[in-house]
PDB file of N, CA and C in Angstrom:
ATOM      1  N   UNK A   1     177.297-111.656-141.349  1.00  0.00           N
ATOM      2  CA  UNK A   1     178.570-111.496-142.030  1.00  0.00           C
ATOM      3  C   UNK A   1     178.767-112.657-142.995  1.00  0.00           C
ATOM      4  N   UNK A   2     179.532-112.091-144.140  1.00  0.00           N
ATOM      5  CA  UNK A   2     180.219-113.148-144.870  1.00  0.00           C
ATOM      6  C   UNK A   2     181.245-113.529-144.860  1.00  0.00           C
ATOM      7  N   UNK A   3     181.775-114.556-145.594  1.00  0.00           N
ATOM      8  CA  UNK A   3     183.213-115.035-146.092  1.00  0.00           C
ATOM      9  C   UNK A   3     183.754-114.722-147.223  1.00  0.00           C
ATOM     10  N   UNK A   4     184.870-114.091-147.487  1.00  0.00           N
ATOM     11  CA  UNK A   4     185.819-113.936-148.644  1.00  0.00           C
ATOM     12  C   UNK A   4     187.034-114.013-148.903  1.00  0.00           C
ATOM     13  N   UNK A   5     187.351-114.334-150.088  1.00  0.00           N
ATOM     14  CA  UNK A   5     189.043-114.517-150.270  1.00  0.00           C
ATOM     15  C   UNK A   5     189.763-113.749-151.260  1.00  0.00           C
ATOM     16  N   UNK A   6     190.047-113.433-150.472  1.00  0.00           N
ATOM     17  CA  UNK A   6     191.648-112.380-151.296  1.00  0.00           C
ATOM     18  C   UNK A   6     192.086-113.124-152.344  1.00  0.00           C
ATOM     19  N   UNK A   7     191.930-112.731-153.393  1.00  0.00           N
ATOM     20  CA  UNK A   7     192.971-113.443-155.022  1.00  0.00           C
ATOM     21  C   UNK A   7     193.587-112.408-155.236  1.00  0.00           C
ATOM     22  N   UNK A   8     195.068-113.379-155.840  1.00  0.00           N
ATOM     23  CA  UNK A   8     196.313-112.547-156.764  1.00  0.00           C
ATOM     24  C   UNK A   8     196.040-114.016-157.507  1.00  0.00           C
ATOM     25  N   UNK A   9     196.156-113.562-159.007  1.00  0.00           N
ATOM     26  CA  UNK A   9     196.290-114.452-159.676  1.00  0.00           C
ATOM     27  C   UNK A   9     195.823-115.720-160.016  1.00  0.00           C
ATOM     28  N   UNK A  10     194.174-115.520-159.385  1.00  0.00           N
ATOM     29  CA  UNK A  10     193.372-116.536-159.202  1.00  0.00           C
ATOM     30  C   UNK A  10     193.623-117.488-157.761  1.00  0.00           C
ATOM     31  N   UNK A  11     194.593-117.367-156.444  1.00  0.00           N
ATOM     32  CA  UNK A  11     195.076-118.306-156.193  1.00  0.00           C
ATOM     33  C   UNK A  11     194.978-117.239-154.837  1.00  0.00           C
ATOM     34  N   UNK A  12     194.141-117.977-153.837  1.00  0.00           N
ATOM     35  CA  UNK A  12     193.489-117.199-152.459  1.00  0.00           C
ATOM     36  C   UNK A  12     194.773-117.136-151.010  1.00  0.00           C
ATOM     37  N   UNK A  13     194.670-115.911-151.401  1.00  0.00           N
ATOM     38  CA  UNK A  13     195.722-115.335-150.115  1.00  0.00           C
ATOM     39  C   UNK A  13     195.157-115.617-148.779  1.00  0.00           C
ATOM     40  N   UNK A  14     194.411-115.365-148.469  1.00  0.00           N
ATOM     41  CA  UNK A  14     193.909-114.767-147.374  1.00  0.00           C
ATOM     42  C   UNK A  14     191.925-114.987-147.786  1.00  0.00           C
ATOM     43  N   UNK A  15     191.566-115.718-146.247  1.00  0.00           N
ATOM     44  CA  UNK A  15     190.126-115.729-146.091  1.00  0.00           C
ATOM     45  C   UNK A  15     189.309-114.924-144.885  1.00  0.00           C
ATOM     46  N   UNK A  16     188.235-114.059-144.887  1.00  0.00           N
ATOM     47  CA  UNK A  16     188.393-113.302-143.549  1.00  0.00           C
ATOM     48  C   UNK A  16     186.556-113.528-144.048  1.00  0.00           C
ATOM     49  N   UNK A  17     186.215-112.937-142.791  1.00  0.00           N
ATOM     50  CA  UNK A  17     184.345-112.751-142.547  1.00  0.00           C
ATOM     51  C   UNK A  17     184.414-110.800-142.598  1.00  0.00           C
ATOM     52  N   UNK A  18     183.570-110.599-143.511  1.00  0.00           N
ATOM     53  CA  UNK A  18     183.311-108.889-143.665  1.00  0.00           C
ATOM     54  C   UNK A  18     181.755-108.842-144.135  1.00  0.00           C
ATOM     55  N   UNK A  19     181.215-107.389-144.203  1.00  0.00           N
ATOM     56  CA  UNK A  19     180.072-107.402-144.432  1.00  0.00           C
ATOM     57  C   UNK A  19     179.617-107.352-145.887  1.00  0.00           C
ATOM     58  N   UNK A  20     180.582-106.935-146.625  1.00  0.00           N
ATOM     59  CA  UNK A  20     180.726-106.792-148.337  1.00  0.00           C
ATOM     60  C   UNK A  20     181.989-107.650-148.998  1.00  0.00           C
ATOM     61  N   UNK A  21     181.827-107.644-150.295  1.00  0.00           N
ATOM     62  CA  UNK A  21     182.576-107.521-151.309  1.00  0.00           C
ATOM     63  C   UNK A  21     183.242-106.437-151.389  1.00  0.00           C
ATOM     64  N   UNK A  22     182.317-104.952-151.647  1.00  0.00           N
ATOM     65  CA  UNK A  22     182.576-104.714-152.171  1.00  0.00           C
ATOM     66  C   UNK A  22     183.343-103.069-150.563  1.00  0.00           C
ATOM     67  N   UNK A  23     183.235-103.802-149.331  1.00  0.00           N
ATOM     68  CA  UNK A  23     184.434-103.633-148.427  1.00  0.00           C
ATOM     69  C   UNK A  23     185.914-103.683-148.414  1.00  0.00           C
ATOM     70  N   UNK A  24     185.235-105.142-148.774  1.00  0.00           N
ATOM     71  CA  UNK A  24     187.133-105.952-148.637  1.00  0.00           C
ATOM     72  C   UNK A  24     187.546-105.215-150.161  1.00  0.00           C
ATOM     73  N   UNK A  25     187.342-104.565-150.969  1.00  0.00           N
ATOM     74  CA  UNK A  25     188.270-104.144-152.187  1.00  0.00           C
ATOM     75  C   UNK A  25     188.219-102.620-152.086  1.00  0.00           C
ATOM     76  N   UNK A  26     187.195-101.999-151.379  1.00  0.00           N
ATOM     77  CA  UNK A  26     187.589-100.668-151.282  1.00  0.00           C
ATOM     78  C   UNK A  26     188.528 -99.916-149.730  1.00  0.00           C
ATOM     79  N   UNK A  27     188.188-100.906-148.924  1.00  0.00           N
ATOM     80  CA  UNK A  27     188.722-100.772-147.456  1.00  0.00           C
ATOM     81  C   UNK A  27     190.275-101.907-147.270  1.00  0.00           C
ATOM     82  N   UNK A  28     190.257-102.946-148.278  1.00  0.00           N
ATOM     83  CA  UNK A  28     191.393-103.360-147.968  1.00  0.00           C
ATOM     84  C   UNK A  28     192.465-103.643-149.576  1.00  0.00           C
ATOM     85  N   UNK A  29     191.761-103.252-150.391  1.00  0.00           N
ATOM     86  CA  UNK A  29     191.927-103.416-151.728  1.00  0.00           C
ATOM     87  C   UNK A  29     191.667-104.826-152.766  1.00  0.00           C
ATOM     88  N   UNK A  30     192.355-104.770-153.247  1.00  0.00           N
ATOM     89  CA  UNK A  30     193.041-106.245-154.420  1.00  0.00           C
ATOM     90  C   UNK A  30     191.750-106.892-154.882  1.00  0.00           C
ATOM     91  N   UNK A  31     191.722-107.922-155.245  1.00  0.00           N
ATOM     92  CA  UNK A  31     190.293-109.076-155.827  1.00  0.00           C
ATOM     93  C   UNK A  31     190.023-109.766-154.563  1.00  0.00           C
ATOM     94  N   UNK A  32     188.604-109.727-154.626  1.00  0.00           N
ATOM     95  CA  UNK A  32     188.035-110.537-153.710  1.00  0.00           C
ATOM     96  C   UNK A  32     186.908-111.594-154.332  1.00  0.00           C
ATOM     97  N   UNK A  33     186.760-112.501-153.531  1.00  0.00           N
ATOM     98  CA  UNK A  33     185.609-113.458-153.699  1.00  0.00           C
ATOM     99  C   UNK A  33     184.745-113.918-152.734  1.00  0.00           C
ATOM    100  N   UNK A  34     183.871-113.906-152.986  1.00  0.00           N
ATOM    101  CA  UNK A  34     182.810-114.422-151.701  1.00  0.00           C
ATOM    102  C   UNK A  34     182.901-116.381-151.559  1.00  0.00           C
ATOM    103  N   UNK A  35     182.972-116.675-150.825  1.00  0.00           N
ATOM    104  CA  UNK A  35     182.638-117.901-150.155  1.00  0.00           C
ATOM    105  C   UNK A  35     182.230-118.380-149.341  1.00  0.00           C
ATOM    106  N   UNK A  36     181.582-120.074-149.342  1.00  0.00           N
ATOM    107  CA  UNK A  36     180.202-120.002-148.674  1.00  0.00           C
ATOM    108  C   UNK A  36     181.044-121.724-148.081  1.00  0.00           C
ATOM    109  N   UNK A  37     180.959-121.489-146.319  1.00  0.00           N
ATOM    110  CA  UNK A  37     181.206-122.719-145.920  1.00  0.00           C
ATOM    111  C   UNK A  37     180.522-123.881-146.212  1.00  0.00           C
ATOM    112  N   UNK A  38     179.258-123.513-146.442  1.00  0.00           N
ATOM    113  CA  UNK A  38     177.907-125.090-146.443  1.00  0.00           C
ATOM    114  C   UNK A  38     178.376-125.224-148.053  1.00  0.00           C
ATOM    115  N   UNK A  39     178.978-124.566-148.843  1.00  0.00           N
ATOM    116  CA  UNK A  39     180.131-125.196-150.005  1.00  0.00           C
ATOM    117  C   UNK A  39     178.533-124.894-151.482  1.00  0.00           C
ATOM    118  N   UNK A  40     177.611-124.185-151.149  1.00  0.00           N
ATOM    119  CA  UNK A  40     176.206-124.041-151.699  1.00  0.00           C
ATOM    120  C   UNK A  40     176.589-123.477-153.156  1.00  0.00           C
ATOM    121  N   UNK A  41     178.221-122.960-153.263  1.00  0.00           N
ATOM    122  CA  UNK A  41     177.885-121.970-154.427  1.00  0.00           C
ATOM    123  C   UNK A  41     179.903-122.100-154.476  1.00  0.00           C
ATOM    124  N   UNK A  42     180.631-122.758-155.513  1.00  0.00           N
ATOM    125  CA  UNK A  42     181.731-122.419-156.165  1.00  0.00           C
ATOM    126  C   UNK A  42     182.473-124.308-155.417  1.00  0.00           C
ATOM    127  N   UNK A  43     181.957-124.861-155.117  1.00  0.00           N
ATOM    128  CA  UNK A  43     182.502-126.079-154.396  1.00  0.00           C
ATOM    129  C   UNK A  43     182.607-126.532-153.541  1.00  0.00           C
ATOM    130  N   UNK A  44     184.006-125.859-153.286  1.00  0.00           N
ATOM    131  CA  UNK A  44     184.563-125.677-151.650  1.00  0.00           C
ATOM    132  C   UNK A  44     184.841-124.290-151.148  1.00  0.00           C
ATOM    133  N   UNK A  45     184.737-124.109-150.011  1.00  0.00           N
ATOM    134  CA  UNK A  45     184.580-123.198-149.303  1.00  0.00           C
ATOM    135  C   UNK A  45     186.543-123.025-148.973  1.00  0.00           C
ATOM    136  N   UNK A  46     186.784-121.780-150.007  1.00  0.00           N
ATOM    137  CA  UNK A  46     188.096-120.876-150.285  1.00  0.00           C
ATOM    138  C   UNK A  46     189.057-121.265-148.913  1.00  0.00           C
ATOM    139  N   UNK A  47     190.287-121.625-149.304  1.00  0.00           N
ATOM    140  CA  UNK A  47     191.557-121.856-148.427  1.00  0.00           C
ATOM    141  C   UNK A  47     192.717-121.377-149.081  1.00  0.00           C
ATOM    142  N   UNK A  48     193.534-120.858-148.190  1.00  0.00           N
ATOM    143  CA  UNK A  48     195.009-120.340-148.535  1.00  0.00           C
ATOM    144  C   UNK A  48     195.654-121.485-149.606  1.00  0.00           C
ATOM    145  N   UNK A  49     195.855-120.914-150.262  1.00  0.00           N
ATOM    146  CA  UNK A  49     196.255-121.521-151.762  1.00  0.00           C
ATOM    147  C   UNK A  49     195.582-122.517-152.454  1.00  0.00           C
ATOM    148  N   UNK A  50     194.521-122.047-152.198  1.00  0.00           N
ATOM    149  CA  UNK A  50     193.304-122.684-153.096  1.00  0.00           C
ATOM    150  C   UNK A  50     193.020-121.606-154.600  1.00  0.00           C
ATOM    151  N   UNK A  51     192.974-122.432-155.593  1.00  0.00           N
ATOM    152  CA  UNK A  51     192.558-121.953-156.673  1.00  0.00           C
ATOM    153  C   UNK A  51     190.991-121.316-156.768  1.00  0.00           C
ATOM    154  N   UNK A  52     190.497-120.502-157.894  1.00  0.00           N
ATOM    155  CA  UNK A  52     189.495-120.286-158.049  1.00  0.00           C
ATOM    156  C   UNK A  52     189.480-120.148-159.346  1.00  0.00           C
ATOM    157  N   UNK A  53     188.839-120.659-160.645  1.00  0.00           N
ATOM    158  CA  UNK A  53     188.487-120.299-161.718  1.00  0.00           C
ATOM    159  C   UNK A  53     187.227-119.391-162.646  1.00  0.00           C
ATOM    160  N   UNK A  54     186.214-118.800-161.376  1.00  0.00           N
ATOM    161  CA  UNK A  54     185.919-118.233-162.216  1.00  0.00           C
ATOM    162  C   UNK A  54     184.188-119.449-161.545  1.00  0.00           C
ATOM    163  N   UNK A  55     184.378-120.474-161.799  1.00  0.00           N
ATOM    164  CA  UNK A  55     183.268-121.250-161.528  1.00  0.00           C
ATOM    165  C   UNK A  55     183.726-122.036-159.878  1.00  0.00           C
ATOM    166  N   UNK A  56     184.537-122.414-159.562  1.00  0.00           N
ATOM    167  CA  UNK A  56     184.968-122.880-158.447  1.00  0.00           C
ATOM    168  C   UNK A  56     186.271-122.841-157.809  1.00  0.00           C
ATOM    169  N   UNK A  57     185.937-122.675-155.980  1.00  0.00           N
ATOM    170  CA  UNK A  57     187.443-123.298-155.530  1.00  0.00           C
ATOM    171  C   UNK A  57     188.190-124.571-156.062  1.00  0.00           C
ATOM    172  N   UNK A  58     189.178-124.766-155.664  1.00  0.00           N
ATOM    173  CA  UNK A  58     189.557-126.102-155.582  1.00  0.00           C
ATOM    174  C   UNK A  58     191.221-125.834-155.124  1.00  0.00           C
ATOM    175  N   UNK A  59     191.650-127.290-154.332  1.00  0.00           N
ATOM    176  CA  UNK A  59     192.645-127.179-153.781  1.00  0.00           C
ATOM    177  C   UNK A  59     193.777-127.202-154.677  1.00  0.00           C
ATOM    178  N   UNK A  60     194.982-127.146-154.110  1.00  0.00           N
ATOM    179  CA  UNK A  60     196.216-127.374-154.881  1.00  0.00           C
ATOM    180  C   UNK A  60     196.416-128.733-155.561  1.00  0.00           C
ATOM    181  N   UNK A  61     196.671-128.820-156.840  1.00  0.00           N
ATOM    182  CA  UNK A  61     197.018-130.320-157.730  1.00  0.00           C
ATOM    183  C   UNK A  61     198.383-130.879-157.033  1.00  0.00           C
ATOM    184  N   UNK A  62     197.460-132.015-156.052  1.00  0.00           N
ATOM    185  CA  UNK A  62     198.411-132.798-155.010  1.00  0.00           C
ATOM    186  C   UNK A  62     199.771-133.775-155.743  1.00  0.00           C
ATOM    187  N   UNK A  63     199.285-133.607-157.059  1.00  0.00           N
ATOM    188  CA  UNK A  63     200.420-134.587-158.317  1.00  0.00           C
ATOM    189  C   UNK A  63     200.273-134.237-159.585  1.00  0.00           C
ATOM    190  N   UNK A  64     201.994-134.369-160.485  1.00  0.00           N
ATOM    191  CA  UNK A  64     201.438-133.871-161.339  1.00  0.00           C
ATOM    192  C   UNK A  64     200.210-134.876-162.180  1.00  0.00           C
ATOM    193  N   UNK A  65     200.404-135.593-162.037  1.00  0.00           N
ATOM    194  CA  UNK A  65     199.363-136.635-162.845  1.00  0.00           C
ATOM    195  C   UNK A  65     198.247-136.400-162.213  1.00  0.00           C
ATOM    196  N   UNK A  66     197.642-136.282-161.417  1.00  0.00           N
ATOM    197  CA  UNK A  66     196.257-135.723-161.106  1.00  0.00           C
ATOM    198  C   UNK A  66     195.419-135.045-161.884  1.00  0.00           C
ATOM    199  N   UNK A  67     194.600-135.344-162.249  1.00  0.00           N
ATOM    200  CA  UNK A  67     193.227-134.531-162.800  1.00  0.00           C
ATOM    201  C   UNK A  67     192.311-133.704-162.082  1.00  0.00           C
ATOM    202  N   UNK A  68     192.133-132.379-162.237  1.00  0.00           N
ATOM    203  CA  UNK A  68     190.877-131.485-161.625  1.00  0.00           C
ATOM    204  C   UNK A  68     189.777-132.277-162.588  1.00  0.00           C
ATOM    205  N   UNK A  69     188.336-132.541-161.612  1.00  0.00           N
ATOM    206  CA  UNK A  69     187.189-133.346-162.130  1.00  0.00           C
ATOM    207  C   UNK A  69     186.549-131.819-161.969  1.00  0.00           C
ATOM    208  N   UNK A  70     186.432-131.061-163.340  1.00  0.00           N
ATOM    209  CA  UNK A  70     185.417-130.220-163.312  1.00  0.00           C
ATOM    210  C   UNK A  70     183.664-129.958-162.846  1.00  0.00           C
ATOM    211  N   UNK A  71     183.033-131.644-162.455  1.00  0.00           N
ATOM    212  CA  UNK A  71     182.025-131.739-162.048  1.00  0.00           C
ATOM    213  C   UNK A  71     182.089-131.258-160.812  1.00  0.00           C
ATOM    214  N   UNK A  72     182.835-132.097-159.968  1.00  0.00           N
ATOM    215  CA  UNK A  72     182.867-131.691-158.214  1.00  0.00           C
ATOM    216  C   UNK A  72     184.098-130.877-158.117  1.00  0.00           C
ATOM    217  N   UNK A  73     184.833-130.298-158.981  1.00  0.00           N
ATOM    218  CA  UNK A  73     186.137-129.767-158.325  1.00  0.00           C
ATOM    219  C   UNK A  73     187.137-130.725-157.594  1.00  0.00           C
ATOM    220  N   UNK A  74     187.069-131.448-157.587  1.00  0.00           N
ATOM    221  CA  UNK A  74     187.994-131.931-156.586  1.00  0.00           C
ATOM    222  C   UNK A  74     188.813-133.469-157.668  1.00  0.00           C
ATOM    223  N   UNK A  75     190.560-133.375-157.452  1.00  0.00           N
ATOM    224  CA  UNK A  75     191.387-134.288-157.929  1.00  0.00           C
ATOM    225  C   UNK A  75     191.182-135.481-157.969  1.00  0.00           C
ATOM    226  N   UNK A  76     191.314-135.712-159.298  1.00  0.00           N
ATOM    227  CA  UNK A  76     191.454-137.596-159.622  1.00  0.00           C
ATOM    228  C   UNK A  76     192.299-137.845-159.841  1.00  0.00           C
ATOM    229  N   UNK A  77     192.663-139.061-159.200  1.00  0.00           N
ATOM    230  CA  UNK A  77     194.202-140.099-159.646  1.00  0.00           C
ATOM    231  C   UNK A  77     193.877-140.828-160.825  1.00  0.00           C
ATOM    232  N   UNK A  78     195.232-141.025-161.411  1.00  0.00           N
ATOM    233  CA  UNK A  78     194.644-141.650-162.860  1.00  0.00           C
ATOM    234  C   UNK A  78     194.114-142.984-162.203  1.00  0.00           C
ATOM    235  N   UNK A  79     194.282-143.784-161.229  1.00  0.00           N
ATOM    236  CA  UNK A  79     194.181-144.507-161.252  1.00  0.00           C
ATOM    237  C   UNK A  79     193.134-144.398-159.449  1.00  0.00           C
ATOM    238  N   UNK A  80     191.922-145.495-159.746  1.00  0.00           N
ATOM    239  CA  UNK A  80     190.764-145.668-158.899  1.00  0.00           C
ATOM    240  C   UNK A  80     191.965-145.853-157.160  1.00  0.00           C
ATOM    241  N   UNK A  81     191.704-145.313-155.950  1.00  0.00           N
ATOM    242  CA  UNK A  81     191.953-146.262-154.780  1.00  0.00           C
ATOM    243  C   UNK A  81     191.350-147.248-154.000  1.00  0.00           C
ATOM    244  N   UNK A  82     192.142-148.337-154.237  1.00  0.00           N
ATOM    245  CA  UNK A  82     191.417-149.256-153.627  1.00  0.00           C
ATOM    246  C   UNK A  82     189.986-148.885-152.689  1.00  0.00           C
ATOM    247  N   UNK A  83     189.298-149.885-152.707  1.00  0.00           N
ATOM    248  CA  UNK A  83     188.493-149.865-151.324  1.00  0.00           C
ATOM    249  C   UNK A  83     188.190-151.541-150.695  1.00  0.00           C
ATOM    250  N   UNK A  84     189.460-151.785-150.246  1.00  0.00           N
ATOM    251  CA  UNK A  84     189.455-152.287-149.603  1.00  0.00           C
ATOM    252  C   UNK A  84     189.619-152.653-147.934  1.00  0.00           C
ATOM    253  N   UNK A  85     189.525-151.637-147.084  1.00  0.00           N
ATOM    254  CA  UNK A  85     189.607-151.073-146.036  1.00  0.00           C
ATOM    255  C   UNK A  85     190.949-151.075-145.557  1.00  0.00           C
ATOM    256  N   UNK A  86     191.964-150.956-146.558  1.00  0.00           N
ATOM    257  CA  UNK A  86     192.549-150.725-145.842  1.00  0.00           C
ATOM    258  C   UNK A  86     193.658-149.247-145.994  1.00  0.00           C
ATOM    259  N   UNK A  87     194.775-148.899-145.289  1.00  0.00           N
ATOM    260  CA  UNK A  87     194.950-147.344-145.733  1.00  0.00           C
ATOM    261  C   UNK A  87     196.060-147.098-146.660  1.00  0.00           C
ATOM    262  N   UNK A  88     195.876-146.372-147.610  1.00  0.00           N
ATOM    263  CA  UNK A  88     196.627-146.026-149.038  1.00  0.00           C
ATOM    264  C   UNK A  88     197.474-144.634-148.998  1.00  0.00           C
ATOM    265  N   UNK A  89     198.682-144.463-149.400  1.00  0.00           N
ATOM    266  CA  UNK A  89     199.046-143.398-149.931  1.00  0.00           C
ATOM    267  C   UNK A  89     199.312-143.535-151.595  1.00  0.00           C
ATOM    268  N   UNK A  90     199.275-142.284-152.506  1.00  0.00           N
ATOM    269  CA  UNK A  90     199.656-142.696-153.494  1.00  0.00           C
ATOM    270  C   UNK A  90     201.322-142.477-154.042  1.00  0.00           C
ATOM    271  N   UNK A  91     201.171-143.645-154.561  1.00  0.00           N
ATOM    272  CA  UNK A  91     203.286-143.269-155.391  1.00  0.00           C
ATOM    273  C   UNK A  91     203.037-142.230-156.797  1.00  0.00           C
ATOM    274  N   UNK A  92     204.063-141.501-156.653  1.00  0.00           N
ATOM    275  CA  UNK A  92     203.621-140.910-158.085  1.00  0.00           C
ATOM    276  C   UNK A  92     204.531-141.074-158.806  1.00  0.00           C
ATOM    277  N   UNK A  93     206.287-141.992-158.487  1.00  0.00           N
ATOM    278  CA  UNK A  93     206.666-142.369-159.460  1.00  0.00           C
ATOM    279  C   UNK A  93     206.454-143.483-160.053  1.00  0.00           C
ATOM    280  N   UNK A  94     205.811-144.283-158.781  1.00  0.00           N
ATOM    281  CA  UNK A  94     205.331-145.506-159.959  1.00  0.00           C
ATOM    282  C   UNK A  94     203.760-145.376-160.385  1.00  0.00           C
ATOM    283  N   UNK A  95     202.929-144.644-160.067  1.00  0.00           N
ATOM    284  CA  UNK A  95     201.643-144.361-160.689  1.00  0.00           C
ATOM    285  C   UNK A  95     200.761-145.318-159.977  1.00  0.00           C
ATOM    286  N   UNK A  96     201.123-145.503-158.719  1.00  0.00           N
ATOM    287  CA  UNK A  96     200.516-146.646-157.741  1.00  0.00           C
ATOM    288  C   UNK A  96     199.848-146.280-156.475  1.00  0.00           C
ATOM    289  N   UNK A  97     198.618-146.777-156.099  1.00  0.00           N
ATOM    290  CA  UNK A  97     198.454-146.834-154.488  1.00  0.00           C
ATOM    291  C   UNK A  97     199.544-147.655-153.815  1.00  0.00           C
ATOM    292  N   UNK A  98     199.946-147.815-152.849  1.00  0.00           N
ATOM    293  CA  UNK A  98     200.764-148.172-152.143  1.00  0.00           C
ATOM    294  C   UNK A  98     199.862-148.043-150.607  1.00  0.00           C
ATOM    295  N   UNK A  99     199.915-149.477-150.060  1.00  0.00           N
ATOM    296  CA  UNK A  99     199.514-149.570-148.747  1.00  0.00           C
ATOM    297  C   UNK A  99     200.337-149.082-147.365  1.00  0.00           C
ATOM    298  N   UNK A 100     199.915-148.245-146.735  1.00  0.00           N
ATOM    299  CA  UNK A 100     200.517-147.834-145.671  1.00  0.00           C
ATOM    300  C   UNK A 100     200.531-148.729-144.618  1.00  0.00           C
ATOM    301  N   UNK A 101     201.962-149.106-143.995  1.00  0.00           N
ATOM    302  CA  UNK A 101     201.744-150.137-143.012  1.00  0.00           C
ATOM    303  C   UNK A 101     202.811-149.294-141.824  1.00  0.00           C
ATOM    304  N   UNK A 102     202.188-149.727-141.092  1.00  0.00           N
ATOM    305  CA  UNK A 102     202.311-149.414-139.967  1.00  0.00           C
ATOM    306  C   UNK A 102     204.157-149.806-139.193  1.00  0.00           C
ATOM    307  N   UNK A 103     205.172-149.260-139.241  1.00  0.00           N
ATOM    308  CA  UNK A 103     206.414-149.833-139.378  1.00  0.00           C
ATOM    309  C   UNK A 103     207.262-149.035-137.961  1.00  0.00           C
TER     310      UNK A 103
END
């Protein structure tokens, strides 16, 4: 069996295991897409409100300032996060990592 995801509007409803494509659109209707957990073929492997363009998944734009990195699919902050071991959330009104402390 495979994996596929239900699209409306490019943007994955629903992920289920069936034996076709071309199942899930005649037995359950709407657009479908195939996806592959080991991530071998479109990025990431399709989640409920995950995008798809056509060349890849990718998740929801966590900010608006975030960038989709068309190489790997996956969001950039305008700005690098530290690596300094220790743990970060980002601010997005001030355009900052911000250290999470423990309070």
């Amino acid at each position: 069996m495979s994996y596929y995801a239900q699209l409306e509007n490019n943007v994955v409803t629903q992920v289920i295991s069936a034996h076709s494509k071309n199942w899930c659109e005649t037995v359950l209707g709407g657009t479908w897409q195939e996806t592959f957990i080991d991530n071998s073929q479109f990025f990431h492997y399709a989640g409920i409100g995950y995008n798809f363009d056509g060349t890849g998944f990718y998740a929801p734009q966590p900010y608006p300032s975030w960038t989709l990195d068309k190489t790997t699919y996956n969001w950039q902050s305008p700005k690098p996060m530290p690596q300094d071991g220790q743990h970060y959330q980002w601010n997005e009104t001030n355009q900052e990592w911000q250290v999470i402390t423990n309070g």
